[in-house]
Short mmCIF file of C-alpha atoms in Angstrom, two decimals:
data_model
loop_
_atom_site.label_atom_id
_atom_site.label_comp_id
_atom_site.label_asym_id
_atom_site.label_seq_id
_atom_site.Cartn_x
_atom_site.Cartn_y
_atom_site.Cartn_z
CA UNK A 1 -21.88 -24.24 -11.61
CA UNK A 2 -22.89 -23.17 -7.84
CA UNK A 3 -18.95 -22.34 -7.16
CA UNK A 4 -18.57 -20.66 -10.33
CA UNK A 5 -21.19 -18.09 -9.48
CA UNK A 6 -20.90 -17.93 -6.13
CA UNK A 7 -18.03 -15.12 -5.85
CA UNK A 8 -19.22 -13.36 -8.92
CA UNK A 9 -23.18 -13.46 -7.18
CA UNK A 10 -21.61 -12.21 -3.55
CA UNK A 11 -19.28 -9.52 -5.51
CA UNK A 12 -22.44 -7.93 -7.37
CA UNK A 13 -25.15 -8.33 -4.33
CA UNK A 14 -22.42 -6.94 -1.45
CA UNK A 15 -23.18 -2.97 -1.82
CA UNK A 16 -27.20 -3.78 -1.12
CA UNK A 17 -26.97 -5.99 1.63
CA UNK A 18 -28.91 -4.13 4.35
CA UNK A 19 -31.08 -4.43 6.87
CA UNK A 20 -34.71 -2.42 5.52
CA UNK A 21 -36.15 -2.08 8.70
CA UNK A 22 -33.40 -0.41 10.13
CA UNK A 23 -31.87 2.40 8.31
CA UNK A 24 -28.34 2.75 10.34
CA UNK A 25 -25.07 2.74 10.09
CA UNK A 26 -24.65 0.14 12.45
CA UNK A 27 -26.97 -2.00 11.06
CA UNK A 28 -25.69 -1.90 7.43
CA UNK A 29 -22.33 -3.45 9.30
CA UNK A 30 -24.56 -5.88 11.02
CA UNK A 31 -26.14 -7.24 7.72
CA UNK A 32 -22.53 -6.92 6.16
CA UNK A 33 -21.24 -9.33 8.98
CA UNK A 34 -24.34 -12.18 8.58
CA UNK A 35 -24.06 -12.02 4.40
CA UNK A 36 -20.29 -12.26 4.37
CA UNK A 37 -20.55 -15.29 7.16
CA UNK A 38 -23.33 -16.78 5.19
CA UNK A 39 -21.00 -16.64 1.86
CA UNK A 40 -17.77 -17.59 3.61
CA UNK A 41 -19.41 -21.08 5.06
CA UNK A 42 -21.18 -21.62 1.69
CA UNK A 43 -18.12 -21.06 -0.17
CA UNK A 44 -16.01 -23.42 2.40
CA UNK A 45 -18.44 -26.10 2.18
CA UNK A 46 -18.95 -26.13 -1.39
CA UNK A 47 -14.41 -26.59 -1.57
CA UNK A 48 -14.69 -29.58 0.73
CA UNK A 49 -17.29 -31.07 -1.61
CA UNK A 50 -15.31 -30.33 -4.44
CA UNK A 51 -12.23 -31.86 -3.04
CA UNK A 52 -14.08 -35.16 -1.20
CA UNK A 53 -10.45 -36.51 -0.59
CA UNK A 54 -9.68 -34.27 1.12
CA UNK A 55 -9.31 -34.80 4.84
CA UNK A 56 -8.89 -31.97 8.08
CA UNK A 57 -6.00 -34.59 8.96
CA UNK A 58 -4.60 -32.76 6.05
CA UNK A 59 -3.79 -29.50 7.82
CA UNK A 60 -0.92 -31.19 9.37
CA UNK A 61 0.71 -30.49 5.84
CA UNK A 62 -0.20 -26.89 6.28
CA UNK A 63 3.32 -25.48 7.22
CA UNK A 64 4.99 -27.25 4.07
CA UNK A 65 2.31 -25.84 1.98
CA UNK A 66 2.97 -22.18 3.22
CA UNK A 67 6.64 -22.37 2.17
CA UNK A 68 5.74 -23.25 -1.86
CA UNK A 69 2.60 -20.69 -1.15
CA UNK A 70 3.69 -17.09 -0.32
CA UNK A 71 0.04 -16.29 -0.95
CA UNK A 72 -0.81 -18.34 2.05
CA UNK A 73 1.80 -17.49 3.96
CA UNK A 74 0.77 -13.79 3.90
CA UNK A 75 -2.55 -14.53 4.87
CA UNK A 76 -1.94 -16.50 7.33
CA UNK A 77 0.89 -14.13 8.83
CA UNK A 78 -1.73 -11.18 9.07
CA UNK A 79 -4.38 -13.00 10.24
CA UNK A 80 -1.93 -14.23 12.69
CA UNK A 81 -0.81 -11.01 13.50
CA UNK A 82 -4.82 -9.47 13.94
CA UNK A 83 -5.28 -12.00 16.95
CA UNK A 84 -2.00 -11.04 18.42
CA UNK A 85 -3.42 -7.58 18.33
CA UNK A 86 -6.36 -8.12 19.34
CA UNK A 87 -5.16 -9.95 22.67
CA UNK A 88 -2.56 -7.65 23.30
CA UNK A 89 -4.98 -4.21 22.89
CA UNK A 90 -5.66 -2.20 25.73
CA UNK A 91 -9.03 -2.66 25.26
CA UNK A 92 -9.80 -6.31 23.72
CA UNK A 93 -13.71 -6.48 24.08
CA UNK A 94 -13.87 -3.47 21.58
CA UNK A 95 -10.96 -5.24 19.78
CA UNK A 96 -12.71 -8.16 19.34
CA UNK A 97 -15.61 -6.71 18.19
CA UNK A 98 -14.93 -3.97 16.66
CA UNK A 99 -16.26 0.00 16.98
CA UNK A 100 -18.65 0.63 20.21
CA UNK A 101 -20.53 2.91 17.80
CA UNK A 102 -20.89 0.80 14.39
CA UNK A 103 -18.72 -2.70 14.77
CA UNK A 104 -16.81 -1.77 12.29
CA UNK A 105 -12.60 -2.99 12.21
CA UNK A 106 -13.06 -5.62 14.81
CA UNK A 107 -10.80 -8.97 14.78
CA UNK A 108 -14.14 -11.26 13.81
CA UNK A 109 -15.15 -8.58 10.89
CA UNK A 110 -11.06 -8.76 9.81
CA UNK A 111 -10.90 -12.06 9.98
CA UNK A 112 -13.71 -13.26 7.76
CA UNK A 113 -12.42 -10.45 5.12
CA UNK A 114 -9.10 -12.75 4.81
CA UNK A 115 -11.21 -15.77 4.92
CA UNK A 116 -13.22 -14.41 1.79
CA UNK A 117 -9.93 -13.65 0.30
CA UNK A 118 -8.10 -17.29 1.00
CA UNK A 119 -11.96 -18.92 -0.62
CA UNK A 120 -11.64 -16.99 -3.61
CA UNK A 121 -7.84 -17.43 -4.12
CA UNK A 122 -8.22 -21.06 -3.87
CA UNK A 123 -11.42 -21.11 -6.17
CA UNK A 124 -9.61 -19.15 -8.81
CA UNK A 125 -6.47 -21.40 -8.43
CA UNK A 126 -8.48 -24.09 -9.36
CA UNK A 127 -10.54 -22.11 -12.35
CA UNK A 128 -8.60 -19.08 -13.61
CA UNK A 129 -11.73 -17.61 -15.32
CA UNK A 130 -13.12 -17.06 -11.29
CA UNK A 131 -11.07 -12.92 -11.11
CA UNK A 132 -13.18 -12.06 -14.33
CA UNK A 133 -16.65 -13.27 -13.24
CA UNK A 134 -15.95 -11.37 -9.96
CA UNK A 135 -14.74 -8.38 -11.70
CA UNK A 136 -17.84 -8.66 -13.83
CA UNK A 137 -20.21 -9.21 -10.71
CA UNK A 138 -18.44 -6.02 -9.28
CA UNK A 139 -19.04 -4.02 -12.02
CA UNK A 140 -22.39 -5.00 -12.43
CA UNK A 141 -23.33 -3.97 -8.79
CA UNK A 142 -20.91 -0.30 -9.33
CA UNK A 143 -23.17 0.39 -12.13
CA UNK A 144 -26.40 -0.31 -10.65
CA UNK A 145 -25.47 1.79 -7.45
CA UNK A 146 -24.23 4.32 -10.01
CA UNK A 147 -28.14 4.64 -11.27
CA UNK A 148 -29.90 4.01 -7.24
CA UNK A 149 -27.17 7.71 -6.79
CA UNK A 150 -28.05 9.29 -10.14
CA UNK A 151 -32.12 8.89 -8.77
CA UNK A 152 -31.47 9.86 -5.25
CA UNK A 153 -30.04 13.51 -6.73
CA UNK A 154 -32.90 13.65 -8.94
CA UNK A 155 -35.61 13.02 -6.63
CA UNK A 156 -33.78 14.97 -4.18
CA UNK A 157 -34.68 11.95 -1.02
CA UNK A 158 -32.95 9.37 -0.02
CA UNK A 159 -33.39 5.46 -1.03
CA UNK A 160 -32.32 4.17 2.33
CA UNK A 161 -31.11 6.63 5.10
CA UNK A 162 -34.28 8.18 5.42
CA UNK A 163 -33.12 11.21 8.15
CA UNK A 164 -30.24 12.42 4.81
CA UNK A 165 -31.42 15.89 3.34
CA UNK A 166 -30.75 16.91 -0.23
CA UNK A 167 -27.42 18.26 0.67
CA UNK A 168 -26.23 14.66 1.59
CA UNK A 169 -26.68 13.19 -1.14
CA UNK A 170 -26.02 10.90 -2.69
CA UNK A 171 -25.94 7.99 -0.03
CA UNK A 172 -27.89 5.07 -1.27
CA UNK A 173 -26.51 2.21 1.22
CA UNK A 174 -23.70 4.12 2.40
CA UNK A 175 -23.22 6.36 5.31
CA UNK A 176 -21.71 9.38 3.48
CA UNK A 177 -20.94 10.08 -0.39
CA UNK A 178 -17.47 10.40 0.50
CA UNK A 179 -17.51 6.59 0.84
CA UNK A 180 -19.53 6.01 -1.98
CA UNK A 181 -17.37 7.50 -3.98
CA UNK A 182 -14.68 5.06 -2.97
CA UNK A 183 -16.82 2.46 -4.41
CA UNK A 184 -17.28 3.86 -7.24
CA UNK A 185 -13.46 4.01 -7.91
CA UNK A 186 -13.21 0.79 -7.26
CA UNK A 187 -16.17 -0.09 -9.91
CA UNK A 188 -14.68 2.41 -12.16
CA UNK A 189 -10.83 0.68 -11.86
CA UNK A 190 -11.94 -2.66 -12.81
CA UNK A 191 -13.89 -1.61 -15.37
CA UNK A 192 -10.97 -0.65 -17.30
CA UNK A 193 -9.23 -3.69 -16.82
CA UNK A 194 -12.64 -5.73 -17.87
CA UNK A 195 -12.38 -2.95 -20.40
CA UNK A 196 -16.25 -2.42 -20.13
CA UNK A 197 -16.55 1.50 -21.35
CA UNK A 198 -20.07 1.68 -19.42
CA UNK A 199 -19.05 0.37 -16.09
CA UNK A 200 -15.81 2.91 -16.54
CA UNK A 201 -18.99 6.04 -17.49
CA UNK A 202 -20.80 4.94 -14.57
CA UNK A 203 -18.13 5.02 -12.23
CA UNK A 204 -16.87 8.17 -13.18
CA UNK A 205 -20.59 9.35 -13.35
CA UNK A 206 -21.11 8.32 -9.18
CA UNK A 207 -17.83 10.31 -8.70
CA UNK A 208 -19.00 13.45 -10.32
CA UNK A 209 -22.29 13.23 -8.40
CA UNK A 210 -20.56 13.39 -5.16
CA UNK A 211 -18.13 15.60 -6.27
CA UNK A 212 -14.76 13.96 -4.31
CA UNK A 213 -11.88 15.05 -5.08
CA UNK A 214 -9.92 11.66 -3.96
CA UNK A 215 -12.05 10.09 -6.06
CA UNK A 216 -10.79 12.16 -9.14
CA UNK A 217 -7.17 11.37 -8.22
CA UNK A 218 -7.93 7.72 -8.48
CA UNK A 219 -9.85 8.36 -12.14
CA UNK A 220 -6.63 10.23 -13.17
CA UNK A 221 -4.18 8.36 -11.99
CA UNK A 222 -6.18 4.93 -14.05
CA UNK A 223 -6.16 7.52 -17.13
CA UNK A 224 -2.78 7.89 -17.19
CA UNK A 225 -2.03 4.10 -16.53
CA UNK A 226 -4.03 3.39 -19.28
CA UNK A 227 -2.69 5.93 -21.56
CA UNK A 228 1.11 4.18 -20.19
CA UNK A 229 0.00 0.80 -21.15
CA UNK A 230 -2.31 0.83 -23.64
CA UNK A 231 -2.12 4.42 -25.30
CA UNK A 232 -4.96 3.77 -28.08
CA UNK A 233 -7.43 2.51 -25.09
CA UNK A 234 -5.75 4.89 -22.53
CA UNK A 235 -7.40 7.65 -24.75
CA UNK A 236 -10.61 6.17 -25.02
CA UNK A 237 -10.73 5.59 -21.18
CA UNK A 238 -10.07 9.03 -20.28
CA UNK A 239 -12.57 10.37 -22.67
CA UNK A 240 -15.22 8.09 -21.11
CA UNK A 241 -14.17 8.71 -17.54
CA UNK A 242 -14.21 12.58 -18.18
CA UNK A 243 -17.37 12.60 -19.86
CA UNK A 244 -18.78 10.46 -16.88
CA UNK A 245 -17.62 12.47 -14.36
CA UNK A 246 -18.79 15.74 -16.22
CA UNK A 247 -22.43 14.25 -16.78
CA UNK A 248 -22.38 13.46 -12.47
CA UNK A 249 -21.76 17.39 -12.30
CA UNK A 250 -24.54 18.27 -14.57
CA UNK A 251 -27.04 16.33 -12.75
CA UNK A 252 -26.27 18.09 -9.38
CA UNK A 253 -26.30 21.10 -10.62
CA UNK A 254 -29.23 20.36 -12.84
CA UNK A 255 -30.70 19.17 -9.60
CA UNK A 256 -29.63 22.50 -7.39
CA UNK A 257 -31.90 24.33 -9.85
CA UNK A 258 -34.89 22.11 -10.18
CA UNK A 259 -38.16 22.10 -8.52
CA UNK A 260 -37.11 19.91 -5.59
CA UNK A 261 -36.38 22.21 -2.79
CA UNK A 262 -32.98 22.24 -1.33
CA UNK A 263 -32.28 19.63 -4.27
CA UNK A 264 -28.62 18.69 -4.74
CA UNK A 265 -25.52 20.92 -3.59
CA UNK A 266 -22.49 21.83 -5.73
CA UNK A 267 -19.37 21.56 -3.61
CA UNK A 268 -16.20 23.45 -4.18
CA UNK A 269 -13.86 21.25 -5.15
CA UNK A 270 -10.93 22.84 -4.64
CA UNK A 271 -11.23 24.04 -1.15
CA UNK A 272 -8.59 23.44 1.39
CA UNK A 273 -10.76 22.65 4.55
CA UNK A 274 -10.82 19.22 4.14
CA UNK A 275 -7.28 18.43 3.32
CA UNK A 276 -6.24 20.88 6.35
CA UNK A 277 -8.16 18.79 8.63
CA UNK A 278 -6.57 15.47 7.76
CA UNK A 279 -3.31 16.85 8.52
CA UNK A 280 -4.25 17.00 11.84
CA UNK A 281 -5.68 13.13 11.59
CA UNK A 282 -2.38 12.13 10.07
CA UNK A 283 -0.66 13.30 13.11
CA UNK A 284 -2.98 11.84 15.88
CA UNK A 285 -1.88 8.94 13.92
CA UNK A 286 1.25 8.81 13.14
CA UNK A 287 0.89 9.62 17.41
CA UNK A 288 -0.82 6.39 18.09
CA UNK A 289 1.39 4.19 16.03
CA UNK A 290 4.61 5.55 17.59
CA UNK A 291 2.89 4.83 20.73
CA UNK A 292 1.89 1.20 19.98
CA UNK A 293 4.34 0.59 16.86
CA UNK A 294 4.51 -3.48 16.66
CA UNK A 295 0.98 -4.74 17.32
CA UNK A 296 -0.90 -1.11 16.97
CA UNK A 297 -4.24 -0.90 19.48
CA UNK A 298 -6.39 -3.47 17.65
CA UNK A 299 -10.14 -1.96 15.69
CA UNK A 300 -11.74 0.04 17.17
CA UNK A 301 -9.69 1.06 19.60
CA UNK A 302 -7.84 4.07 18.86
CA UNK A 303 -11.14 6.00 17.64
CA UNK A 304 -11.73 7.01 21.33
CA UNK A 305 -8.27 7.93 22.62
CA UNK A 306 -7.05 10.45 19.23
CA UNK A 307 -7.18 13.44 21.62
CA UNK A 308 -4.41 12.04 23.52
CA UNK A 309 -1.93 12.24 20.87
CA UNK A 310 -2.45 16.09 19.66
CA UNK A 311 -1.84 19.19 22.29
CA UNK A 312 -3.85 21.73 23.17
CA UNK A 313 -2.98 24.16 19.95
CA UNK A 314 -3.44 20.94 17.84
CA UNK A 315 -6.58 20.37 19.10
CA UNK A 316 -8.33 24.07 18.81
CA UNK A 317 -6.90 24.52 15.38
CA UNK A 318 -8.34 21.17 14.45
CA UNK A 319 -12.06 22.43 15.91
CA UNK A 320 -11.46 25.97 14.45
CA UNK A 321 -10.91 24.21 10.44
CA UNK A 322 -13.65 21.11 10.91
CA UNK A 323 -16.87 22.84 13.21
CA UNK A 324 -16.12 26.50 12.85
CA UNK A 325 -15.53 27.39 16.65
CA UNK A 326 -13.47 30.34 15.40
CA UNK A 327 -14.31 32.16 18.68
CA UNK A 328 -14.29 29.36 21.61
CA UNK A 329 -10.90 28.22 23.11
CA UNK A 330 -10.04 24.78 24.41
CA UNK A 331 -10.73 24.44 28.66
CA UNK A 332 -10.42 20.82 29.19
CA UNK A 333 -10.39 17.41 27.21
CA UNK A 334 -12.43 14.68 28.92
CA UNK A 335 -11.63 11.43 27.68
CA UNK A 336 -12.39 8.36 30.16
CA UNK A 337 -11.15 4.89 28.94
CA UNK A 338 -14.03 3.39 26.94
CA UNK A 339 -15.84 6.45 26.14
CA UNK A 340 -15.62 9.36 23.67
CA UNK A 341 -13.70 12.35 23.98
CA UNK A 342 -15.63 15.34 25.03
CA UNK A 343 -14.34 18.62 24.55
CA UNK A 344 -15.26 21.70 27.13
CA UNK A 345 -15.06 25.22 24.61
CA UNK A 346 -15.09 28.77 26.08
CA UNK A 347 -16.70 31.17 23.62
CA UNK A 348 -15.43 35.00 24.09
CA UNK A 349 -18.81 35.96 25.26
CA UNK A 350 -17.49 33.92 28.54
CA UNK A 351 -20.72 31.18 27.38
CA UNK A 352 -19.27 27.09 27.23
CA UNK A 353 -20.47 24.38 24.69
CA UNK A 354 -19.64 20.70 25.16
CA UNK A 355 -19.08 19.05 21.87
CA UNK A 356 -17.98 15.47 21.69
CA UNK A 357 -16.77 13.53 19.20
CA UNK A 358 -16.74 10.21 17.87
CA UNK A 359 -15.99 7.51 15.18
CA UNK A 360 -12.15 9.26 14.53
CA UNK A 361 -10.83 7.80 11.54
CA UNK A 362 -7.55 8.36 10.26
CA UNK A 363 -8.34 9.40 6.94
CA UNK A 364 -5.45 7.04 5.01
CA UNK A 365 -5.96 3.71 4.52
CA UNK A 366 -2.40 2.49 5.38
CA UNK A 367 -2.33 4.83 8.97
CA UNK A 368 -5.70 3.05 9.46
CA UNK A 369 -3.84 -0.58 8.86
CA UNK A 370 -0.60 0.86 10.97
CA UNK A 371 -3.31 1.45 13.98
CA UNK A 372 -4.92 -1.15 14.08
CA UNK A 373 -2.41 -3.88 13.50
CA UNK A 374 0.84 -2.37 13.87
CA UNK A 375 3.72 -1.87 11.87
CA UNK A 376 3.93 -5.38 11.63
CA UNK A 377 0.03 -5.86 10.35
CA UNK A 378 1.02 -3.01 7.72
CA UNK A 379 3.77 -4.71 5.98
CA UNK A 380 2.10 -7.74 5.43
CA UNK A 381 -1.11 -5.96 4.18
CA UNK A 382 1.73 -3.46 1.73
CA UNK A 383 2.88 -7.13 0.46
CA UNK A 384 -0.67 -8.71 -0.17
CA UNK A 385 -1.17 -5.55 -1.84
CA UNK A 386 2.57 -5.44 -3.87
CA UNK A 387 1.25 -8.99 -4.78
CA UNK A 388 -2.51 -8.18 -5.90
CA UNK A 389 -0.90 -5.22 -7.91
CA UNK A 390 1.43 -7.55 -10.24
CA UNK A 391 -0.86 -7.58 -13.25
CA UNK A 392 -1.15 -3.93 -13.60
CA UNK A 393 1.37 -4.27 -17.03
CA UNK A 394 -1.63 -6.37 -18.63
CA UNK A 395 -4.41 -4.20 -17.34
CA UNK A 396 -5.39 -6.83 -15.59
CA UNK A 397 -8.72 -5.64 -13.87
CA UNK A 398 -7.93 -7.06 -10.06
CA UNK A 399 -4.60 -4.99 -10.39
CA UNK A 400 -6.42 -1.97 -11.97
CA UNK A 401 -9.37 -2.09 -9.65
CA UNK A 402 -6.82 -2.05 -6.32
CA UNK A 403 -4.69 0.39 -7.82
CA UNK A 404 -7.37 2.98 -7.85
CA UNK A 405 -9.02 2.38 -4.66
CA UNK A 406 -6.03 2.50 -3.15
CA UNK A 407 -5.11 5.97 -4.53
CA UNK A 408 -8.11 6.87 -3.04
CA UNK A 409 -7.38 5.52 0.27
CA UNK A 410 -4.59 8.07 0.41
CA UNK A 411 -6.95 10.28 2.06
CA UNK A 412 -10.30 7.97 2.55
CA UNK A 413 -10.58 4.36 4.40
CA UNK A 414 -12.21 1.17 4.00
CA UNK A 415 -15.79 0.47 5.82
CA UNK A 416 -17.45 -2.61 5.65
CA UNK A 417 -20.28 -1.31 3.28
CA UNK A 418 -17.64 -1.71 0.43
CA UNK A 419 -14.45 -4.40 2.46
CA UNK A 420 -15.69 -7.67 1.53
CA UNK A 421 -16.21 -6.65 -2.75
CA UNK A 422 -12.80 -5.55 -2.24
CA UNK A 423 -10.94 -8.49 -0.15
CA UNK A 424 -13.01 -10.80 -2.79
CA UNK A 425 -11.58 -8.70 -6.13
CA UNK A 426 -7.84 -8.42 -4.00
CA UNK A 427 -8.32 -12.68 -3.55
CA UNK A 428 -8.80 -12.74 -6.85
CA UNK A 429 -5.99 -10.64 -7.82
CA UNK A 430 -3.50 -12.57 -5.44
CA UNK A 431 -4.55 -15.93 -7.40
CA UNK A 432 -4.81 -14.70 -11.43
CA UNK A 433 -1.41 -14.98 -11.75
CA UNK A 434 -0.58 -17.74 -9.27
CA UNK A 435 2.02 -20.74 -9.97
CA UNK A 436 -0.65 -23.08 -10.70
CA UNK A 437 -1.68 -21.47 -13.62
CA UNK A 438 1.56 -21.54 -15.57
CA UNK A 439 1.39 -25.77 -14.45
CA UNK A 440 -2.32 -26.54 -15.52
CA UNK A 441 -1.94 -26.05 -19.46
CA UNK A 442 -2.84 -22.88 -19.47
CA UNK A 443 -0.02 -21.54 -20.63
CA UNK A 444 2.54 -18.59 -18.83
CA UNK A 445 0.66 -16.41 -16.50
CA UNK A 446 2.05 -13.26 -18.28
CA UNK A 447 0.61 -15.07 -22.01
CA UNK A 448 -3.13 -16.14 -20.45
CA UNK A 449 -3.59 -12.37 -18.99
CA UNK A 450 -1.82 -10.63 -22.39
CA UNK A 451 -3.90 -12.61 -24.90
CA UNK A 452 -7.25 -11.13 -22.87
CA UNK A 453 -6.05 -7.69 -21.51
CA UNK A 454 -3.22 -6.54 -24.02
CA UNK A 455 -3.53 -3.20 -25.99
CA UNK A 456 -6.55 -3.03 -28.32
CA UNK A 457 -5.23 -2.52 -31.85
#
């Protein structure tokens, strides 16, 4: 019973796993690391005692056992290649442990991510009902976070990051709504695979309250592959999802108008800024990788050397679009190893401002990958992802719920307030349709999944 609910219990708790007494980014990723570590020990010891013949002389068979599992192989492989990164990086402290400012993408963080995906492929090898009970757990958390969001633009305060104003909002447990919203794609995807119309409402309904655009792309692109699939439940979904995401938009603007002051903010959804800027992400980049292509520079790493990769023209245009200095030109990029750019502007009225930067993320989830593992670390992660997408004919709600937060990562990236959810939904997904299924008596892979997620006549 304990291993039944243990994936489903860490899949709904994993959004709300901070630290109270410190409301920071960095310390959200601290709490992430000791819950995840916690759950990946737990969920190791509990296999062994479920398998008490099993012995560690055992892993001598390992090798044989990656050659009939491609699963395993691809783990293994990329958490083979995140070490060789890591070793190689020009900087293998930060590497190691990830971000100087929040921890975030280091080799430890990475590699307990796969391990959480290897425990709960094996666990739903073993009981093929394990990728619903953690889509179910998932949802369940999405929804309530959906609510803690709907408050916080209500109230017009914050729940957790107590220095946010109105305008941020909402945050709950994560550092911007941006991100949030990526969670709430994610809740949103496998909703529609669980087919659960309220978890799909209050996805759509967190999306509409932070008004992101990515996240719209993701709702529309699961409309349409549920109006592909399924057409009767396609039209269903899309009603839901539209009216979710239109109720989000009430309630800010509701908000923007109600006797909170400075309460809620109604963003423009269509404005270029944003988009403009991440060109100029892209190509820092697609920079770095060409610079490091095979192993990339490890997590971390590459946050605090961007500026080398654009020139000067790059780099004013890029200040002009995100802070406005639309009357300051560049005079000199400092940029020691191990520290954060700074940037030395002359305004026109012959005054200088030093503004530097840090945290520079990509913006796209797969440049983020190419970075920090290379172009080798990126193909294996675009085949454990070809792999976790194969039920998406069935609707099957791992498939649906990587799908979408993947079309979101087109422009947006994974943190660790929302990673281990995901790499415990993707382990999932890699396992629902594993050969062991169609051995155990439970019939073809493609028959289990169709009799539960086929179109609703």
């Amino acid at each position: 019973m304990i291993l039944k609910l243990l994936w489903p219990t860490f899949a709904f708790l994993y959004p709300f796993v901070v630290l109270p007494w410190l409301p920071s980014h960095a310390g959200v990723v601290l709490a992430k690391h000791g819950f995840v570590l916690l759950f990946v020990l737990l969920g190791a010891l509990l296999e062994m005692l479920a398998h008490p013949a099993t012995r560690l002389g055992h892993l001598l068979h390992l090798p044989r056992k990656l050659r009939t599992q491609p699963v395993l192989a691809l783990l293994f492989a990329l958490a083979l290649v995140m070490v060789l990164a890591a070793l190689f990086s020009p900087e293998r402290a930060v590497a190691l442990t990830g971000s100087t400012h929040n921890y975030a993408d280091g080799l430890v963080w990475s590699l307990m991510m796969l391990a959480v995906a290897l425990l709960v492929y094996l666990r739903t090898r073993e009981d093929p009902e394990t990728p619903r009970r953690v889509a179910f757990g998932l949802v369940l958390g999405g929804s309530l976070l959906a609510l803690l969001a709907l408050a916080e633009v209500l109230m017009g305060r914050p729940l957790f990051y107590v220095r946010a104003t109105p305008a941020d909002l909402p945050l709950v447990t994560f550092p911007q709504k941006g991100h949030l919203s990526g969670y709430f794609v994610l809740t949103a995807g496998v909703a529609l695979g669980l087919r659960n119309p309220w978890g799909l409402f209050l996805g759509a309904l967190g999306i509409g309250l932070a008004f992101n655009r990515a996240g719209l792309l993701a709702l529309a692109v699961l409309a349409l592959l549920a109006l592909w699939r399924a057409p009767r439940y396609g039209l269903l979904a899309g009603l839901v999802l539209a009216l979710g995401v239109g109720t989000g938009m009430g309630a800010v603007w509701l908000a923007s108008r109600g006797p909170v002051e400075g309460g809620g903010t109604v963003r423009e959804v269509a404005s270029p800024s944003t988009f403009l800027t991440r060109l100029y992400y892209w190509k820092a980049a697609l920079g770095g990788m060409a610079a490091r292509p095979l192993l990339g520079w490890g997590g971390g790493v590459f946050e605090q050397r961007w500026p080398q990769f654009l020139h000067k023209e790059d780099l004013e245009a890029f200040l002009r679009t995100e802070f406005g200095y639309t009357d300051a030109s560049l005079v000199e990029v400092a940029n020691a190893p191990g520290g954060d750019p700074v940037f030395l502007l002359r305004k026109d009225d012959g005054s200088f401002v030093r503004l530097r930067l840090y945290l520079f993320r990509a913006h796209n989830q797969f440049l983020e990958v190419g970075l920090k593992w290379g172009l080798l670390g990126l193909g294996l992660y675009l085949a454990l992802l070809l792999w976790g997408l194969r039920g998406l004919a069935g609707l099957h709600p791992a498939a649906t719920g990587l799908l979408a937060v993947h079309a979101f990562f087109l422009f947006w990236f994974a943190l660790p307030d929302g990673e281990g959810a995901l790499w415990a939904l993707w382990g999932a997904g890699l396992g629902a349709l594993g050969p062991l299924m169609a051995k155990s008596g439970q019939g073809s892979p493609e028959g289990h999944q169709a009799g539960r997620t086929g179109e609703v006549p």
